[in-house]
């Protein structure tokens, strides 16, 4: 059984967003794609490359406060080797976002120099911000813009109109026109979006989702996780994820009548603690070599 039970998928949405983005591409010099540093593959829209084609682009690896720092560096290098400027950012504290304007200017260096050579002294740079729901677009725009119009929304998939924000004199950003969905018809992508809280919990099988998260945690053996649940490394060596969920529930005294473990409650607690960064920093996807 998949953890994704009844995702509503409307192909028409993608067609509409694609048209909206393509129409707005004419208005901008570059695209800033925000991804989740913990899931750099699953948090991307698979059609984006074909939509934006050769438009200059920067990648903002957001939520890097919750990702494994050495993996983030591997991704930055991977993007660099593919000719893409990527920067790690953390919109919660603002770390890294001061590099945004300079990285866009770096990508547009030739264009800006050409404009200056033509006598255009201070051309305005316009950038479209794109990304799947919940990746942190509103939080990012709130942090960088002077006119605080954007609102952070906890609900995935909230549609917004064409909105411009001024960053500096001569530097403006446009919020994503339309909703750019992830590829959540793919089971693994759906699961990873669910761990990281990008998809609502109500549509998930919570225990199954917690088990999928434990599949990672038991391999990583991050000391923060191991110590938090007072586990022994050898205890989690060959354990099934469901048994590990029971063990964690027992450690927390989550019992139901008859001495059985309340694995549903344990699952909710585990996902909650992971999402509030109490179990350590993890990156679930690494670049291919
Ligand atoms: P949007 O749908 O892309 O506009 O995403 P939002 O800006 O509404 O952010 C979704 C959630 O992620 C909110 O709860 C934010 O507080 C949170 N968030 C955004 N950026 C970061 C970050 O860098 N680190 C952490 N830990 N949380 C973040």
CSV table of C-alpha atoms and ligand atoms in Angstrom, one decimal:
chain,number,residue,atom,x,y,z
A,1,UNK,CA,0.0,0.0,0.0
A,2,UNK,CA,1.2,3.5,-0.7
A,3,UNK,CA,1.2,6.1,2.0
A,4,UNK,CA,-0.4,8.5,-0.5
A,5,UNK,CA,-4.0,7.5,-0.5
A,6,UNK,CA,-6.2,10.0,-2.2
A,7,UNK,CA,-4.1,12.8,-3.6
A,8,UNK,CA,-6.2,14.9,-5.9
A,9,UNK,CA,-4.4,15.4,-9.1
A,10,UNK,CA,-5.6,17.9,-11.6
A,11,UNK,CA,-3.5,17.8,-14.8
A,12,UNK,CA,-5.2,21.0,-15.9
A,13,UNK,CA,-3.5,22.9,-13.1
A,14,UNK,CA,-0.1,22.2,-14.5
A,15,UNK,CA,-1.0,23.3,-17.9
A,16,UNK,CA,-2.4,26.6,-16.5
A,17,UNK,CA,0.7,27.2,-14.3
A,18,UNK,CA,3.0,26.4,-17.3
A,19,UNK,CA,1.2,29.0,-19.4
A,20,UNK,CA,1.3,31.6,-16.6
A,21,UNK,CA,5.0,31.0,-16.0
A,22,UNK,CA,5.8,31.1,-19.7
A,23,UNK,CA,3.9,34.4,-20.1
A,24,UNK,CA,5.7,35.9,-17.1
A,25,UNK,CA,9.1,34.7,-18.2
A,26,UNK,CA,9.2,37.5,-20.8
A,27,UNK,CA,9.0,40.0,-17.9
A,28,UNK,CA,12.1,38.7,-16.0
A,29,UNK,CA,15.8,38.4,-16.5
A,30,UNK,CA,16.3,35.3,-14.4
A,31,UNK,CA,14.5,32.6,-12.4
A,32,UNK,CA,15.3,31.8,-8.8
A,33,UNK,CA,14.2,28.2,-8.0
A,34,UNK,CA,13.6,27.5,-4.4
A,35,UNK,CA,14.1,23.9,-3.4
A,36,UNK,CA,14.1,22.1,0.0
A,37,UNK,CA,17.7,21.3,0.9
A,38,UNK,CA,16.6,18.0,2.5
A,39,UNK,CA,15.0,16.7,-0.6
A,40,UNK,CA,16.6,18.5,-3.6
A,41,UNK,CA,15.1,16.0,-6.1
A,42,UNK,CA,11.6,15.5,-4.7
A,43,UNK,CA,11.0,19.2,-4.0
A,44,UNK,CA,11.4,20.2,-7.7
A,45,UNK,CA,8.8,20.4,-10.3
A,46,UNK,CA,10.0,17.9,-13.0
A,47,UNK,CA,8.7,20.1,-15.8
A,48,UNK,CA,10.5,23.3,-14.7
A,49,UNK,CA,13.5,22.8,-16.9
A,50,UNK,CA,11.4,22.5,-20.0
A,51,UNK,CA,9.2,25.4,-19.0
A,52,UNK,CA,12.0,27.9,-18.3
A,53,UNK,CA,14.4,26.5,-20.9
A,54,UNK,CA,17.6,28.6,-21.2
A,55,UNK,CA,16.5,31.5,-18.9
A,56,UNK,CA,19.4,32.3,-16.5
A,57,UNK,CA,18.7,30.6,-13.1
A,58,UNK,CA,19.9,30.4,-9.5
A,59,UNK,CA,18.9,27.6,-7.2
A,60,UNK,CA,18.2,28.5,-3.6
A,61,UNK,CA,18.6,25.5,-1.3
A,62,UNK,CA,16.2,26.5,1.5
A,63,UNK,CA,15.7,25.0,5.0
A,64,UNK,CA,19.4,24.1,5.0
A,65,UNK,CA,19.1,24.6,8.8
A,66,UNK,CA,17.4,21.1,8.8
A,67,UNK,CA,19.6,19.4,6.2
A,68,UNK,CA,22.9,17.7,6.6
A,69,UNK,CA,25.5,20.4,5.9
A,70,UNK,CA,28.0,18.1,4.1
A,71,UNK,CA,25.2,16.9,1.8
A,72,UNK,CA,24.2,20.5,1.1
A,73,UNK,CA,27.8,21.1,0.0
A,74,UNK,CA,27.7,18.1,-2.2
A,75,UNK,CA,24.6,19.5,-3.9
A,76,UNK,CA,26.2,23.0,-4.3
A,77,UNK,CA,29.2,21.3,-6.0
A,78,UNK,CA,26.9,19.2,-8.2
A,79,UNK,CA,25.0,22.2,-9.4
A,80,UNK,CA,28.2,24.1,-10.0
A,81,UNK,CA,29.6,21.2,-12.1
A,82,UNK,CA,26.4,21.5,-14.2
A,83,UNK,CA,26.8,25.2,-14.7
A,84,UNK,CA,24.2,26.3,-12.1
A,85,UNK,CA,24.8,28.7,-9.3
A,86,UNK,CA,23.2,27.3,-6.1
A,87,UNK,CA,23.3,28.9,-2.7
A,88,UNK,CA,22.3,27.4,0.7
A,89,UNK,CA,19.8,29.6,2.6
A,90,UNK,CA,17.8,29.4,5.8
A,91,UNK,CA,14.8,31.7,5.7
A,92,UNK,CA,14.0,30.9,9.4
A,93,UNK,CA,17.0,32.9,10.6
A,94,UNK,CA,17.9,34.6,7.3
A,95,UNK,CA,21.3,32.9,7.0
A,96,UNK,CA,22.6,33.0,3.4
A,97,UNK,CA,20.0,35.2,1.9
A,98,UNK,CA,22.3,38.2,1.7
A,99,UNK,CA,24.1,36.2,-1.1
A,100,UNK,CA,20.9,36.2,-3.2
A,101,UNK,CA,21.2,39.5,-5.0
A,102,UNK,CA,25.0,39.0,-5.7
A,103,UNK,CA,24.4,35.5,-7.1
A,104,UNK,CA,21.7,36.7,-9.4
A,105,UNK,CA,24.0,39.6,-10.6
A,106,UNK,CA,26.8,37.0,-11.1
A,107,UNK,CA,24.5,34.9,-13.3
A,108,UNK,CA,23.5,38.0,-15.3
A,109,UNK,CA,26.9,39.6,-15.5
A,110,UNK,CA,27.3,39.4,-19.2
A,111,UNK,CA,23.8,40.7,-19.9
A,112,UNK,CA,24.2,43.6,-17.4
A,113,UNK,CA,27.6,44.5,-19.0
A,114,UNK,CA,26.1,44.5,-22.4
A,115,UNK,CA,23.3,46.8,-21.3
A,116,UNK,CA,25.8,49.2,-19.7
A,117,UNK,CA,27.8,49.2,-22.9
A,118,UNK,CA,24.7,50.2,-24.7
A,119,UNK,CA,24.4,53.2,-22.4
A,120,UNK,CA,21.7,51.8,-20.1
A,121,UNK,CA,23.2,52.9,-16.8
A,122,UNK,CA,21.2,51.3,-14.0
A,123,UNK,CA,19.0,48.6,-15.6
A,124,UNK,CA,16.4,47.0,-13.2
A,125,UNK,CA,17.0,43.3,-12.6
A,126,UNK,CA,13.8,41.3,-12.4
A,127,UNK,CA,13.7,37.8,-11.0
A,128,UNK,CA,10.8,35.3,-10.9
A,129,UNK,CA,10.7,33.1,-7.7
A,130,UNK,CA,9.5,29.6,-8.4
A,131,UNK,CA,9.0,26.5,-6.2
A,132,UNK,CA,6.6,23.9,-5.1
A,133,UNK,CA,4.1,24.7,-2.3
A,134,UNK,CA,5.6,24.9,1.2
A,135,UNK,CA,9.2,25.2,0.1
A,136,UNK,CA,9.4,28.6,1.7
A,137,UNK,CA,8.7,31.1,-1.1
A,138,UNK,CA,6.6,33.5,1.0
A,139,UNK,CA,9.0,33.4,3.9
A,140,UNK,CA,11.9,34.2,1.5
A,141,UNK,CA,10.1,37.0,-0.1
A,142,UNK,CA,9.0,38.4,3.3
A,143,UNK,CA,12.7,38.4,4.4
A,144,UNK,CA,14.2,40.0,1.3
A,145,UNK,CA,11.5,42.5,0.3
A,146,UNK,CA,11.0,46.1,1.5
A,147,UNK,CA,7.3,46.1,0.9
A,148,UNK,CA,6.1,43.3,3.1
A,149,UNK,CA,3.2,42.1,1.0
A,150,UNK,CA,3.8,38.3,0.9
A,151,UNK,CA,2.1,36.2,3.5
A,152,UNK,CA,3.6,32.9,4.8
A,153,UNK,CA,0.9,30.2,4.5
A,154,UNK,CA,1.1,26.9,6.2
A,155,UNK,CA,-1.4,25.3,3.8
A,156,UNK,CA,0.1,23.8,0.7
A,157,UNK,CA,-1.2,24.9,-2.7
A,158,UNK,CA,-2.5,28.4,-1.9
A,159,UNK,CA,-2.8,30.3,-5.2
A,160,UNK,CA,-1.5,33.8,-5.4
A,161,UNK,CA,-1.8,36.4,-8.2
A,162,UNK,CA,1.1,38.1,-10.1
A,163,UNK,CA,2.8,40.0,-7.3
A,164,UNK,CA,6.0,42.1,-7.5
A,165,UNK,CA,8.3,43.0,-4.6
A,166,UNK,CA,11.1,45.5,-4.5
A,167,UNK,CA,14.3,44.2,-3.0
A,168,UNK,CA,16.6,47.2,-3.7
A,169,UNK,CA,16.4,50.1,-6.0
A,170,UNK,CA,16.8,48.4,-9.4
A,171,UNK,CA,16.1,44.8,-8.1
A,172,UNK,CA,12.6,43.3,-8.2
A,173,UNK,CA,11.2,39.9,-7.7
A,174,UNK,CA,8.0,38.3,-9.0
A,175,UNK,CA,6.2,35.6,-6.9
A,176,UNK,CA,5.4,32.3,-8.8
A,177,UNK,CA,2.4,32.8,-11.0
A,178,UNK,CA,0.2,29.8,-10.3
A,179,UNK,CA,0.9,26.6,-8.3
A,180,UNK,CA,3.9,24.6,-9.3
A,181,UNK,CA,3.2,21.0,-8.1
A,182,UNK,CA,5.8,18.4,-7.2
A,183,UNK,CA,5.8,15.0,-8.9
A,184,UNK,CA,3.7,13.5,-6.1
A,185,UNK,CA,2.2,10.7,-8.2
A,186,UNK,CA,5.6,9.1,-7.6
A,187,UNK,CA,5.3,7.2,-4.3
A,188,UNK,CA,8.8,7.9,-3.0
A,189,UNK,CA,8.5,11.6,-3.8
A,190,UNK,CA,5.2,11.6,-2.0
A,191,UNK,CA,6.6,10.0,1.1
A,192,UNK,CA,9.5,12.4,1.3
A,193,UNK,CA,7.3,15.4,0.8
A,194,UNK,CA,5.2,14.0,3.6
A,195,UNK,CA,8.1,13.6,6.1
A,196,UNK,CA,9.1,17.1,5.5
A,197,UNK,CA,5.6,18.4,6.0
A,198,UNK,CA,5.0,19.7,2.4
A,199,UNK,CA,1.9,17.5,2.1
A,200,UNK,CA,-1.0,17.5,4.6
A,201,UNK,CA,-1.0,14.7,7.2
A,202,UNK,CA,-4.6,13.8,6.9
A,203,UNK,CA,-4.1,12.0,3.6
A,204,UNK,CA,-1.3,9.8,4.9
A,205,UNK,CA,-1.2,6.5,6.7
A,206,UNK,CA,0.8,7.9,9.7
A,207,UNK,CA,2.3,4.6,10.9
A,208,UNK,CA,3.6,3.7,7.4
A,209,UNK,CA,5.0,7.2,7.0
A,210,UNK,CA,6.8,7.0,10.3
A,211,UNK,CA,8.2,3.6,9.3
A,212,UNK,CA,9.5,5.1,6.0
A,213,UNK,CA,11.2,7.9,8.1
A,214,UNK,CA,12.7,5.2,10.4
A,215,UNK,CA,14.1,3.4,7.3
A,216,UNK,CA,16.4,6.4,7.1
A,217,UNK,CA,17.0,7.2,10.7
A,218,UNK,CA,18.1,3.7,11.6
A,219,UNK,CA,20.7,3.7,8.9
A,220,UNK,CA,22.0,7.2,9.7
A,221,UNK,CA,22.3,6.5,13.4
A,222,UNK,CA,22.6,10.2,14.1
A,223,UNK,CA,23.6,10.5,17.8
A,224,UNK,CA,20.9,13.1,18.4
A,225,UNK,CA,18.2,10.5,17.4
A,226,UNK,CA,19.9,7.6,19.2
A,227,UNK,CA,20.3,9.5,22.5
A,228,UNK,CA,16.9,11.1,22.4
A,229,UNK,CA,15.2,7.7,22.5
A,230,UNK,CA,17.9,6.1,24.6
A,231,UNK,CA,18.6,3.5,21.9
A,232,UNK,CA,21.7,1.4,21.6
A,233,UNK,CA,23.4,1.3,18.2
A,234,UNK,CA,23.5,-2.5,18.1
A,235,UNK,CA,19.8,-2.5,19.0
A,236,UNK,CA,18.9,-0.8,15.7
A,237,UNK,CA,21.3,-2.7,13.6
A,238,UNK,CA,19.0,-5.2,12.0
A,239,UNK,CA,15.7,-4.1,13.3
A,240,UNK,CA,12.5,-3.8,11.1
A,241,UNK,CA,11.2,-0.3,11.1
A,242,UNK,CA,7.9,-1.4,12.6
A,243,UNK,CA,9.7,-2.9,15.5
A,244,UNK,CA,11.8,0.2,15.9
A,245,UNK,CA,8.6,2.2,16.1
A,246,UNK,CA,7.3,-0.1,18.8
A,247,UNK,CA,10.6,0.2,20.7
A,248,UNK,CA,10.4,4.0,20.5
A,249,UNK,CA,6.7,3.9,21.7
A,250,UNK,CA,7.7,1.7,24.6
A,251,UNK,CA,10.6,4.0,25.6
A,252,UNK,CA,8.1,6.8,25.8
A,253,UNK,CA,5.5,4.7,27.7
A,254,UNK,CA,2.9,4.8,25.0
A,255,UNK,CA,0.9,1.8,25.9
A,256,UNK,CA,-2.7,0.9,25.4
A,257,UNK,CA,-4.7,-1.6,27.4
A,258,UNK,CA,-3.3,-5.1,27.4
A,259,UNK,CA,0.3,-3.8,27.4
A,260,UNK,CA,0.3,-3.2,23.7
A,261,UNK,CA,2.2,-0.3,22.2
A,262,UNK,CA,0.3,2.6,20.8
A,263,UNK,CA,2.2,2.7,17.5
A,264,UNK,CA,-0.2,5.3,16.0
A,265,UNK,CA,0.7,7.8,18.8
A,266,UNK,CA,4.4,6.9,18.6
A,267,UNK,CA,4.2,7.6,14.8
A,268,UNK,CA,2.6,11.0,15.3
A,269,UNK,CA,5.2,11.9,18.0
A,270,UNK,CA,8.1,10.7,15.8
A,271,UNK,CA,7.0,12.8,12.8
A,272,UNK,CA,6.4,15.8,14.9
A,273,UNK,CA,9.8,15.6,16.6
A,274,UNK,CA,11.5,15.1,13.2
A,275,UNK,CA,9.7,18.1,11.7
A,276,UNK,CA,10.6,20.3,14.6
A,277,UNK,CA,14.2,19.4,14.1
A,278,UNK,CA,14.6,17.5,17.3
A,279,UNK,CA,16.1,14.4,15.8
A,280,UNK,CA,19.0,15.9,13.9
A,281,UNK,CA,19.8,17.1,10.4
A,282,UNK,CA,19.1,14.8,7.5
A,283,UNK,CA,19.3,15.0,3.7
A,284,UNK,CA,17.3,12.2,2.1
A,285,UNK,CA,18.6,12.6,-1.5
A,286,UNK,CA,22.2,12.9,-2.7
A,287,UNK,CA,23.3,13.9,-6.2
A,288,UNK,CA,24.2,11.0,-8.6
A,289,UNK,CA,27.9,10.7,-9.3
B,1,LIG,P1,5.5,28.6,0.3
B,1,LIG,O1,4.3,27.8,0.2
B,1,LIG,O2,6.5,28.2,-0.6
B,1,LIG,O3,5.3,30.1,0.2
B,1,LIG,O4,6.1,28.3,1.8
B,1,LIG,P2,6.1,29.2,3.1
B,1,LIG,O5,6.9,30.4,3.0
B,1,LIG,O6,4.6,29.4,3.5
B,1,LIG,O7,6.8,28.2,4.2
B,1,LIG,C1,6.3,27.0,4.5
B,1,LIG,C2,6.8,26.6,5.9
B,1,LIG,O8,8.2,26.4,6.0
B,1,LIG,C3,6.5,27.7,7.0
B,1,LIG,O9,6.0,27.0,8.2
B,1,LIG,C4,7.8,28.4,7.2
B,1,LIG,O10,7.9,28.9,8.5
B,1,LIG,C5,8.8,27.2,7.0
B,1,LIG,N1,10.1,27.6,6.5
B,1,LIG,C6,10.4,28.4,5.5
B,1,LIG,N2,11.7,28.6,5.3
B,1,LIG,C7,12.3,27.8,6.3
B,1,LIG,C8,13.7,27.6,6.6
B,1,LIG,O11,14.6,28.0,6.0
B,1,LIG,N3,13.9,26.8,7.7
B,1,LIG,C9,12.9,26.2,8.4
B,1,LIG,N4,13.2,25.4,9.4
B,1,LIG,N5,11.6,26.4,8.1
B,1,LIG,C10,11.3,27.2,7.1
